PDB file of C-alpha atoms in Angstrom:
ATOM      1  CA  UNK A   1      60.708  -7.663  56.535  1.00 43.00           C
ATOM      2  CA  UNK A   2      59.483  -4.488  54.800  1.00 40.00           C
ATOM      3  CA  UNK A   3      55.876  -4.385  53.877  1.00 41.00           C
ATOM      4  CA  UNK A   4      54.843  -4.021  49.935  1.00 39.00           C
ATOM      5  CA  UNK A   5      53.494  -0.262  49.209  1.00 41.00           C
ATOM      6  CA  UNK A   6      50.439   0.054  49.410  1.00 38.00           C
ATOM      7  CA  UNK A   7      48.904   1.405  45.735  1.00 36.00           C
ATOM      8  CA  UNK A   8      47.194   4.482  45.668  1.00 36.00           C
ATOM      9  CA  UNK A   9      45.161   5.612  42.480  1.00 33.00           C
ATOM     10  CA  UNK A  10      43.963   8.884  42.431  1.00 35.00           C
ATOM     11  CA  UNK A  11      43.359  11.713  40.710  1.00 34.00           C
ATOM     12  CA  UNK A  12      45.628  14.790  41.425  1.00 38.00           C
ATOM     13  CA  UNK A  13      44.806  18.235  41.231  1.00 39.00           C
ATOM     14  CA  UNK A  14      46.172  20.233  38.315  1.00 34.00           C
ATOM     15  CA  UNK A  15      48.538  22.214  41.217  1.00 37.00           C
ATOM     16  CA  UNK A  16      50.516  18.228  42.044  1.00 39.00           C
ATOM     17  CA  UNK A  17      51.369  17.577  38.291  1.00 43.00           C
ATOM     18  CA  UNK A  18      53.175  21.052  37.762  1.00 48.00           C
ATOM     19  CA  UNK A  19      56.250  20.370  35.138  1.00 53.00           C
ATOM     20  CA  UNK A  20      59.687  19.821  36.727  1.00 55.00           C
ATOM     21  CA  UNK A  21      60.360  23.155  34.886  1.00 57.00           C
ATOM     22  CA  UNK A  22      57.936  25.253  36.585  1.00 58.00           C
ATOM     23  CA  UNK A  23      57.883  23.670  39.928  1.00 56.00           C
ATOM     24  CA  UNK A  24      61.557  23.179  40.470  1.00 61.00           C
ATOM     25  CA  UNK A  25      62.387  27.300  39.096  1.00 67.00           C
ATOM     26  CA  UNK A  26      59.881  28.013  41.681  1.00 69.00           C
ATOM     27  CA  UNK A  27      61.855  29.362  45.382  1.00 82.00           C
ATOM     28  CA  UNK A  28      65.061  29.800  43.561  1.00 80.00           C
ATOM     29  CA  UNK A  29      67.853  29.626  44.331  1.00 89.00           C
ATOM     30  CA  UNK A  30      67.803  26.800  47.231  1.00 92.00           C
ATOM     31  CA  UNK A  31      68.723  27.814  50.929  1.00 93.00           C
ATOM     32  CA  UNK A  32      70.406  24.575  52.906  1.00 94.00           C
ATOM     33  CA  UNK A  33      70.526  24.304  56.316  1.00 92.00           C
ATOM     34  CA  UNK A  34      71.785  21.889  59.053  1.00 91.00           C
ATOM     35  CA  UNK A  35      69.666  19.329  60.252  1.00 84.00           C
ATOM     36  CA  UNK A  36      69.442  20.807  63.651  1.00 81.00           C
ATOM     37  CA  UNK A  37      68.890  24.428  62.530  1.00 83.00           C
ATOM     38  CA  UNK A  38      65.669  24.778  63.075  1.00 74.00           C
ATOM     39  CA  UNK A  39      65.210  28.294  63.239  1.00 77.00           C
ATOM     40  CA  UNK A  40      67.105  28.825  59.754  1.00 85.00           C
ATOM     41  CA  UNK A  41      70.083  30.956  61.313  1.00 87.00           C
ATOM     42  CA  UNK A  42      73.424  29.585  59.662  1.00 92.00           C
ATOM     43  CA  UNK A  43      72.601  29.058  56.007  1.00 93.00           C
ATOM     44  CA  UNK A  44      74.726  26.405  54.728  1.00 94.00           C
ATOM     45  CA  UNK A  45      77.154  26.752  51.304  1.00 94.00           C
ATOM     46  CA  UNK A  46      76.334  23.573  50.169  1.00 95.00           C
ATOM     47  CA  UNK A  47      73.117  21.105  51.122  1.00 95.00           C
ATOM     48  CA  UNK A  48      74.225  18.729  53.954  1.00 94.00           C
ATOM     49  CA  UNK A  49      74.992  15.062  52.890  1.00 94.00           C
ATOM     50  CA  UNK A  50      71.130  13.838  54.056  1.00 93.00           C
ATOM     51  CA  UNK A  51      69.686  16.394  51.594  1.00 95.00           C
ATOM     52  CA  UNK A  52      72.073  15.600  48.805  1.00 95.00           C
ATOM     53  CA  UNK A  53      71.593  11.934  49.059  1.00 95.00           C
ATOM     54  CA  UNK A  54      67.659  12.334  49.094  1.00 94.00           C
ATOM     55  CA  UNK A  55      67.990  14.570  46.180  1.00 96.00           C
ATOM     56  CA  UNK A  56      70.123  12.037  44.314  1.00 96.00           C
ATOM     57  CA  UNK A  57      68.073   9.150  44.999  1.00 95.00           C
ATOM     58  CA  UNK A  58      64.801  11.588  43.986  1.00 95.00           C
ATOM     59  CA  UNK A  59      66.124  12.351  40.728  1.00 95.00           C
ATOM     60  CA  UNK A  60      66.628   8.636  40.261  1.00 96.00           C
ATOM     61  CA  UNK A  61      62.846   7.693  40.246  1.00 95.00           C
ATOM     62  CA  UNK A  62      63.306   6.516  44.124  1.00 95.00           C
ATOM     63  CA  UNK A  63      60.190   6.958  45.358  1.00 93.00           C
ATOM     64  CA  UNK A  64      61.558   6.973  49.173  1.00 92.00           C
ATOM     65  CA  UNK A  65      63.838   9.882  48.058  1.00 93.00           C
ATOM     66  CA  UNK A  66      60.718  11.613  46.231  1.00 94.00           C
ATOM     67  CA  UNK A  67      58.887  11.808  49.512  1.00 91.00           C
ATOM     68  CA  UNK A  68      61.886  12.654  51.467  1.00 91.00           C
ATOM     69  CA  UNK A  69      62.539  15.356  49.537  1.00 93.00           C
ATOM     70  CA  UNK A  70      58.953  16.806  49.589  1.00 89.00           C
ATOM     71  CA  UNK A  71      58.793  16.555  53.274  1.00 83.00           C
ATOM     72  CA  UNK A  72      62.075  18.652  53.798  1.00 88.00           C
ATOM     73  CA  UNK A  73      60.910  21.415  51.301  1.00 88.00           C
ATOM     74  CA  UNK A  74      57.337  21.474  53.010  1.00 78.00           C
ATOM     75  CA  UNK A  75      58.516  21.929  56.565  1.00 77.00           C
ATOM     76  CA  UNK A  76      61.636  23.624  56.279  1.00 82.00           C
ATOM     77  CA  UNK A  77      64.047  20.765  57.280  1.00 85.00           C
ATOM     78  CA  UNK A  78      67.511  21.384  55.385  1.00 91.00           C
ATOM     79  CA  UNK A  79      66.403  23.576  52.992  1.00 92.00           C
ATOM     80  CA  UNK A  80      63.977  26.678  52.950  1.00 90.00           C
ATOM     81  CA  UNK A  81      60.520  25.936  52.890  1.00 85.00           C
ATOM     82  CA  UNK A  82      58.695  25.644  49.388  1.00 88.00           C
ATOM     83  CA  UNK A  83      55.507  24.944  48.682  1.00 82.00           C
ATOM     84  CA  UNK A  84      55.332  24.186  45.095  1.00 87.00           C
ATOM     85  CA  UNK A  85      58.456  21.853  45.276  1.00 91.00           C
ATOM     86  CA  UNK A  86      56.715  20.259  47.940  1.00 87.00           C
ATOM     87  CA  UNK A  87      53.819  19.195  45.748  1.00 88.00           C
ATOM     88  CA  UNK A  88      55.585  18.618  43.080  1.00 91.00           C
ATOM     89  CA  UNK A  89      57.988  15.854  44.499  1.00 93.00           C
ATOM     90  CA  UNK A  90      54.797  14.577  46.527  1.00 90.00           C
ATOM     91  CA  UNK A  91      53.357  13.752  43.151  1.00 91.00           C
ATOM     92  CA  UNK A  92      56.396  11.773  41.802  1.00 92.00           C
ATOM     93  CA  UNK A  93      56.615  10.410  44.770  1.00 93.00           C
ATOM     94  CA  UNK A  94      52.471   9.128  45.039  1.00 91.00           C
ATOM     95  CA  UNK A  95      52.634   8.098  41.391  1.00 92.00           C
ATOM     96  CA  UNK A  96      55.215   5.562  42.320  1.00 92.00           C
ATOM     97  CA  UNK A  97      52.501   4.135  44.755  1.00 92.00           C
ATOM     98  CA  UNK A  98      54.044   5.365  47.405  1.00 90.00           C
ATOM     99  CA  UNK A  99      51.164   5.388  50.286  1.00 86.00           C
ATOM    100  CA  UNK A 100      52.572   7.876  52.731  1.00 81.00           C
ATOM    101  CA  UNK A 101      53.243  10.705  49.620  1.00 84.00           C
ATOM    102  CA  UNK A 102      49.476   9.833  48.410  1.00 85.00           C
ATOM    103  CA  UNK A 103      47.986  10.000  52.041  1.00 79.00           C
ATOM    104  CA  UNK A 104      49.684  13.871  52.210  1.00 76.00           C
ATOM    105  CA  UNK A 105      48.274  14.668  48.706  1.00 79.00           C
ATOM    106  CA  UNK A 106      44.332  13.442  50.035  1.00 74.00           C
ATOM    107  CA  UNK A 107      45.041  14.903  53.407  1.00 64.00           C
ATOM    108  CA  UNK A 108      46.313  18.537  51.490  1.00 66.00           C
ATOM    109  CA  UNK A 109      43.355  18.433  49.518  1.00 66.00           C
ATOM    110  CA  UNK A 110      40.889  18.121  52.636  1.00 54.00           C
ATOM    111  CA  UNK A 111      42.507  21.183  54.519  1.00 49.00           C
ATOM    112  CA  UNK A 112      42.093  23.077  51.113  1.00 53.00           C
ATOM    113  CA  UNK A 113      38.269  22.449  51.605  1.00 50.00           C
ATOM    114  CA  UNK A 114      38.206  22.757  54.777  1.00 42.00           C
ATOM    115  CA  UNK A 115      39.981  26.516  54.440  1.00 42.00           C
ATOM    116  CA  UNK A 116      36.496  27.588  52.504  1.00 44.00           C
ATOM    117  CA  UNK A 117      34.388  26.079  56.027  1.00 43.00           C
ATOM    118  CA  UNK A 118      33.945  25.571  59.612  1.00 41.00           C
ATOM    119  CA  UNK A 119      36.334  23.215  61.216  1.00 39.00           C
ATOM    120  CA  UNK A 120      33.368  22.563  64.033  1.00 39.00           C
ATOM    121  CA  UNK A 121      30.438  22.730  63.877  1.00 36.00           C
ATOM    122  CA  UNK A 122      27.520  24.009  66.243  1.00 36.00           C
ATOM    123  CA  UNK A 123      26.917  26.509  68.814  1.00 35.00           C
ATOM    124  CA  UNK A 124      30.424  25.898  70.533  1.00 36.00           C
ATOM    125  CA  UNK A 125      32.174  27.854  67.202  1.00 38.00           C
ATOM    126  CA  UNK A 126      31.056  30.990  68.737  1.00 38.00           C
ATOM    127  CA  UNK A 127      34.382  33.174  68.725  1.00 40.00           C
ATOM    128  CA  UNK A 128      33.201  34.985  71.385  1.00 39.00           C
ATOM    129  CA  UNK A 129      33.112  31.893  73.816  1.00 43.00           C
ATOM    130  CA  UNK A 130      36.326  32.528  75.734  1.00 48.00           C
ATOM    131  CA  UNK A 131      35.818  30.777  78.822  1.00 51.00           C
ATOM    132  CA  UNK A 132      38.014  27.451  77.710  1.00 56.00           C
ATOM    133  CA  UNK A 133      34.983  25.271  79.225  1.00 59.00           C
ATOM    134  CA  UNK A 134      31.971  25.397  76.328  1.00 65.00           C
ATOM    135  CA  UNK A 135      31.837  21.587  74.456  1.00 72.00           C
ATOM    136  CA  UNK A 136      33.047  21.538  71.359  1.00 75.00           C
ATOM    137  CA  UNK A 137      31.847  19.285  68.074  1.00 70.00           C
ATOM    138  CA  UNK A 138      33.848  18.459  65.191  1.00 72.00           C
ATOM    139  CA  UNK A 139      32.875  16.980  61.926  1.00 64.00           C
ATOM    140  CA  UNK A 140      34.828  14.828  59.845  1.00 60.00           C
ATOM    141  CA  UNK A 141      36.560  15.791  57.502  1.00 56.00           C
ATOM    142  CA  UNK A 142      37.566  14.059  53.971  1.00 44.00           C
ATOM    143  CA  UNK A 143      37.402  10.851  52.626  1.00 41.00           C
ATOM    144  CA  UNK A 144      39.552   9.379  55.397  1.00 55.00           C
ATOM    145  CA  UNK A 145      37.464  10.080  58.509  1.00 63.00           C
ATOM    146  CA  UNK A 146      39.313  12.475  59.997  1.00 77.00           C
ATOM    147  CA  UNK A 147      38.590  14.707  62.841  1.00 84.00           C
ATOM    148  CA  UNK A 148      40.552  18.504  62.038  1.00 86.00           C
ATOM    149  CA  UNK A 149      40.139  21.408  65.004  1.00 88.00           C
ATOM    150  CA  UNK A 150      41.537  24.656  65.174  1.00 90.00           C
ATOM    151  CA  UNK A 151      44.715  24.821  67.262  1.00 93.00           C
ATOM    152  CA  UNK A 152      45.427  28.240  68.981  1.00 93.00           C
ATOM    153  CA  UNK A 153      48.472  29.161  70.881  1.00 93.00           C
ATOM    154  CA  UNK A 154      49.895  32.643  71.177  1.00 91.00           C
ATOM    155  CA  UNK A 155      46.878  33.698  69.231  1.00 90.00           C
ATOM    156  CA  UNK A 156      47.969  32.490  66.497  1.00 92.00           C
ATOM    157  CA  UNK A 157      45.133  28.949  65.042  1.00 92.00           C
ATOM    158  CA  UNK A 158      46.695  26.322  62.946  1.00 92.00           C
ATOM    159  CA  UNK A 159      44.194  22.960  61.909  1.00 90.00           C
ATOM    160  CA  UNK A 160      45.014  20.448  63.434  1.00 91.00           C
ATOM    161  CA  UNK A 161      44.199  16.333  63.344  1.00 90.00           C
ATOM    162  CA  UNK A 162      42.959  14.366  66.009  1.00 89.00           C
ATOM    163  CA  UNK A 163      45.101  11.388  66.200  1.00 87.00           C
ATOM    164  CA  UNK A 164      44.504   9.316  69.552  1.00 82.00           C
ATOM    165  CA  UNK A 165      47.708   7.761  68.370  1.00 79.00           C
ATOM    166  CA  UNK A 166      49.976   9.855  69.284  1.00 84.00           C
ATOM    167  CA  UNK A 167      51.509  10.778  72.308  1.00 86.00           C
ATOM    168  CA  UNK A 168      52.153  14.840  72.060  1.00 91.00           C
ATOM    169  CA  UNK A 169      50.406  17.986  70.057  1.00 95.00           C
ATOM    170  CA  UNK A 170      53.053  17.350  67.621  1.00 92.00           C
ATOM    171  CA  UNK A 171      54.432  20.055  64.391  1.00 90.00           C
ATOM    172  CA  UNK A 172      56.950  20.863  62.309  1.00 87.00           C
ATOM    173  CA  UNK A 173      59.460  23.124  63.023  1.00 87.00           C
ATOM    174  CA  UNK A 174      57.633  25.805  60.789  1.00 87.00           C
ATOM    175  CA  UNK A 175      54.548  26.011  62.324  1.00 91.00           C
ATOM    176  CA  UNK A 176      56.284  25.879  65.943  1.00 89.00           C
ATOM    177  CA  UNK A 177      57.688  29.047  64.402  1.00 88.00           C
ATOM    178  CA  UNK A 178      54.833  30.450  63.324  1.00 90.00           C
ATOM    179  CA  UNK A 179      52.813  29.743  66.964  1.00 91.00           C
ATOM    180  CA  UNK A 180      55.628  31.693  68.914  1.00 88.00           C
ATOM    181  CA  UNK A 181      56.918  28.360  70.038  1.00 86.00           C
ATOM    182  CA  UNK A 182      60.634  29.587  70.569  1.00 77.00           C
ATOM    183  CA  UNK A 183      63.209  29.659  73.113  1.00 69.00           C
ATOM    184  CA  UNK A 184      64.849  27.425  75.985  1.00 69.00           C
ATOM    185  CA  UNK A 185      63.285  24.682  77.494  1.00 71.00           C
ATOM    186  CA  UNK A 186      63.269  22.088  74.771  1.00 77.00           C
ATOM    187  CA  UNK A 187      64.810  18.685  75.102  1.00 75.00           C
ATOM    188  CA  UNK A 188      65.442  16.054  72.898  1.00 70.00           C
ATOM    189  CA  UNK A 189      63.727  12.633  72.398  1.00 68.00           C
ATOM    190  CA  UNK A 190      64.020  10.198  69.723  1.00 62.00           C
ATOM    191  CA  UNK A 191      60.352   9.540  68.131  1.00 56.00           C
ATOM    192  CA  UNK A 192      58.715   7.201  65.249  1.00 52.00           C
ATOM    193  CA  UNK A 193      56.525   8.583  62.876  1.00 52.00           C
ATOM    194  CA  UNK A 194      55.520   7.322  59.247  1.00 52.00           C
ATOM    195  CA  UNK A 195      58.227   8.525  58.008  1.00 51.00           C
ATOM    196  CA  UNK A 196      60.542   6.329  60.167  1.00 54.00           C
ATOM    197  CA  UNK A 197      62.530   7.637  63.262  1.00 57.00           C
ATOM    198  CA  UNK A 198      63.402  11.289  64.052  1.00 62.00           C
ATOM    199  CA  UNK A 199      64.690  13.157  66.865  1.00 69.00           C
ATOM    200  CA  UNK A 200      61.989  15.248  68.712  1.00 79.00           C
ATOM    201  CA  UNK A 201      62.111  18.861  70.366  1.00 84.00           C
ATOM    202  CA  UNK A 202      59.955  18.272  72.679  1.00 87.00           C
ATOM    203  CA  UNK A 203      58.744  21.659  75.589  1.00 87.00           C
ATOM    204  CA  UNK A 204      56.236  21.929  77.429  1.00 89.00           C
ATOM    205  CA  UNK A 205      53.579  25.121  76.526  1.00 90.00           C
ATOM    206  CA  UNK A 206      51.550  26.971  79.113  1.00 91.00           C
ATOM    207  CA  UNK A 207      48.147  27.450  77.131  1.00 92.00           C
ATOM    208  CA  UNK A 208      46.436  25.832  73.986  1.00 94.00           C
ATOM    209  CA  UNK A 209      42.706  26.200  72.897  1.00 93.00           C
ATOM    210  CA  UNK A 210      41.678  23.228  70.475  1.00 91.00           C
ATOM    211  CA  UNK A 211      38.458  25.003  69.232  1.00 88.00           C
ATOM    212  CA  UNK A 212      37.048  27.488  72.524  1.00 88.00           C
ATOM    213  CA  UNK A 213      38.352  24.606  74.888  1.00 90.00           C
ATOM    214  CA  UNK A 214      41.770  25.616  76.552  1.00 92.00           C
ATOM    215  CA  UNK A 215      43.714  23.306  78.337  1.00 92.00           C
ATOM    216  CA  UNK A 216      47.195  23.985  79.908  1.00 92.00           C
ATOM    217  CA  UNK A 217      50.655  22.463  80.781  1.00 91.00           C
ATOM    218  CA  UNK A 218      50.546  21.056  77.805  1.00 92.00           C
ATOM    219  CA  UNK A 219      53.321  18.674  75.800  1.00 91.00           C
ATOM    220  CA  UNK A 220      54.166  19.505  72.180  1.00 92.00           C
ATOM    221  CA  UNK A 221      56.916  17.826  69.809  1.00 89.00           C
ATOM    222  CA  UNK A 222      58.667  19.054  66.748  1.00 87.00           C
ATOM    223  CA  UNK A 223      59.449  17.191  64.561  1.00 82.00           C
ATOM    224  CA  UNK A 224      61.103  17.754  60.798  1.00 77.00           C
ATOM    225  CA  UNK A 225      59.231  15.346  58.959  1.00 71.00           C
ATOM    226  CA  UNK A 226      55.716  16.018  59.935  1.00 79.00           C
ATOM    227  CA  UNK A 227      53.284  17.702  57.063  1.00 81.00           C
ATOM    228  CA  UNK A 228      50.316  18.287  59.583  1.00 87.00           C
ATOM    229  CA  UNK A 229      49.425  19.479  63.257  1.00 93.00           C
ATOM    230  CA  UNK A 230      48.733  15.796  65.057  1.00 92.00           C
ATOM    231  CA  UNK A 231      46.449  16.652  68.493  1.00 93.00           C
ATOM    232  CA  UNK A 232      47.344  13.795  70.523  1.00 90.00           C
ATOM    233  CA  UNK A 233      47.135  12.538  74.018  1.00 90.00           C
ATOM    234  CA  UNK A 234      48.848  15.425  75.860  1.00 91.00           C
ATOM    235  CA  UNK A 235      45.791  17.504  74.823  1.00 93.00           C
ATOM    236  CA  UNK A 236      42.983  14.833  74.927  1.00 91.00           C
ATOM    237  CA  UNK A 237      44.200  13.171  78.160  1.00 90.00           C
ATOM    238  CA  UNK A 238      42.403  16.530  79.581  1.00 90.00           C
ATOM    239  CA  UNK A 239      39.197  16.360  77.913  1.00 89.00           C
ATOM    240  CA  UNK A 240      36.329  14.304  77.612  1.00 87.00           C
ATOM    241  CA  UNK A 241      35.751  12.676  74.171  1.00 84.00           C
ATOM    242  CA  UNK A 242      32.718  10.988  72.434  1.00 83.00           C
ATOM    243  CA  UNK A 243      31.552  10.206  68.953  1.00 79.00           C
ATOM    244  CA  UNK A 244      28.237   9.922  67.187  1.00 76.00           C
ATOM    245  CA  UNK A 245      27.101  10.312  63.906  1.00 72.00           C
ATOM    246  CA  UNK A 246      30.380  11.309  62.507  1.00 73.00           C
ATOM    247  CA  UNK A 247      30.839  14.028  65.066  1.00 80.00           C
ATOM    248  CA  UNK A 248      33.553  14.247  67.787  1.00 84.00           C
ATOM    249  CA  UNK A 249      32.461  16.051  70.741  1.00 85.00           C
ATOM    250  CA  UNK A 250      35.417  17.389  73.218  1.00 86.00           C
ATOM    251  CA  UNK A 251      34.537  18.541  76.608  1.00 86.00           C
ATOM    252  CA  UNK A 252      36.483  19.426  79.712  1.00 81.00           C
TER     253      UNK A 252
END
């Protein structure tokens, strides 16, 4: 038995209520792509029959299909990545009371702040502490209580959430692109996630820092439908955690 949405009032930021106009001209003309194309290397001549039925049902006021939608433009999954038709379809989508849309728009609007300051807080934000053993303290972040740490692999740092939930350091396919994640070695494995079940490209990575801790061997997922970088237990299994006074302190 399906659960009733939960109803979500909020106010949204000027850049969520764009007109269908301006926010659908924007990232023309659509690229499609096939549902396991992850890299983007076959365009397709016409969207596959996922995207087209999302789109359908999006146009039709279905909120499901709104968010749908708005998570394929904002990771890249069957059509090229677009930020503004993201947002906009995330609105529609969180003005129907749809929770999971309404949780992105809150969570996007924490990692704007957070862009303007630290992501940790204390002595262990020195850059220059390379070792991969200092402790590290995060604050929370946002409304929601959320814990957000720089995630660095191939030099490249993405912000990531702490979620003792789940089971990998899990991302979408484009910033698994953007970290150098590439190559052989994946396999497949079938996953839930808010969004309902996906299939996984799961490999293991050599090297991550979360903040200056590294830890290694690590397990990542990607997954299409995933709007933000989820830290889970194949990172924390290898450090030591503890709260107190809204701060998360990781240690090896």
């Amino acid at each position: 038995m399906s659960k009733k949405p939960v109803q979500w009032f909020i106010f949204l930021p000027l850049f969520f209520v764009l007109p269908m106009e301006a926010a659908l001209a924007a990232c023309e003309p659509d690229v499609y792509f096939s549902e396991s194309d992850y890299a983007h290397a076959t365009p397709l001549a016409a969207p596959s029959r996922e995207f087209a039925d999302d789109m359908r049902s999006a146009k039709a006021g279905n909120r499901t299909g709104q968010r749908n939608i708005a998570v394929s433009y904002e990771t890249g999954y069957l059509v090229a990545k677009c930020d503004e038709k993201a947002a906009y379809w995330y609105a529609k989508a969180a003005q129907g009371g749809d929770a999971v849309a309404a949780k992105w728009i809150a969570e996007r609007d924490m990692l704007d702040k957070m862009a303007t300051g630290p992501s940790c807080i204390g002595a262990s934000c020195d850059a220059d502490s390379d070792d991969g053993s200092s402790p590290a303290s995060f604050s929370i972040g946002g409304s929601h209580g959320h814990f957000l740490a720089n995630v660095t692999i191939n030099g490249v740092t993405v912000v990531g959430l702490i979620d003792t939930g789940a089971s990998t350091l899990a991302m979408s396919p484009v910033t698994a692109r953007a970290l150098g994640i590439t190559g052989d070695g994946f396999h497949f494995q079938r996953s839930i996630t808010a969004n309902g079940g996906v299939v996984a490209l799961n490999k293991v990575v050599p090297r991550v820092k979360i903040g200056p801790l590294t830890v290694t061997n690590v397990e990542i997922s990607v997954m299409p439908r995933l709007s933000i970088t989820l830290i889970g237990a194949s990172v924390l299994r290898q450090l030591k955690m503890s709260t107190a006074n809204e701060t998360m302190t990781l240690s090896k």
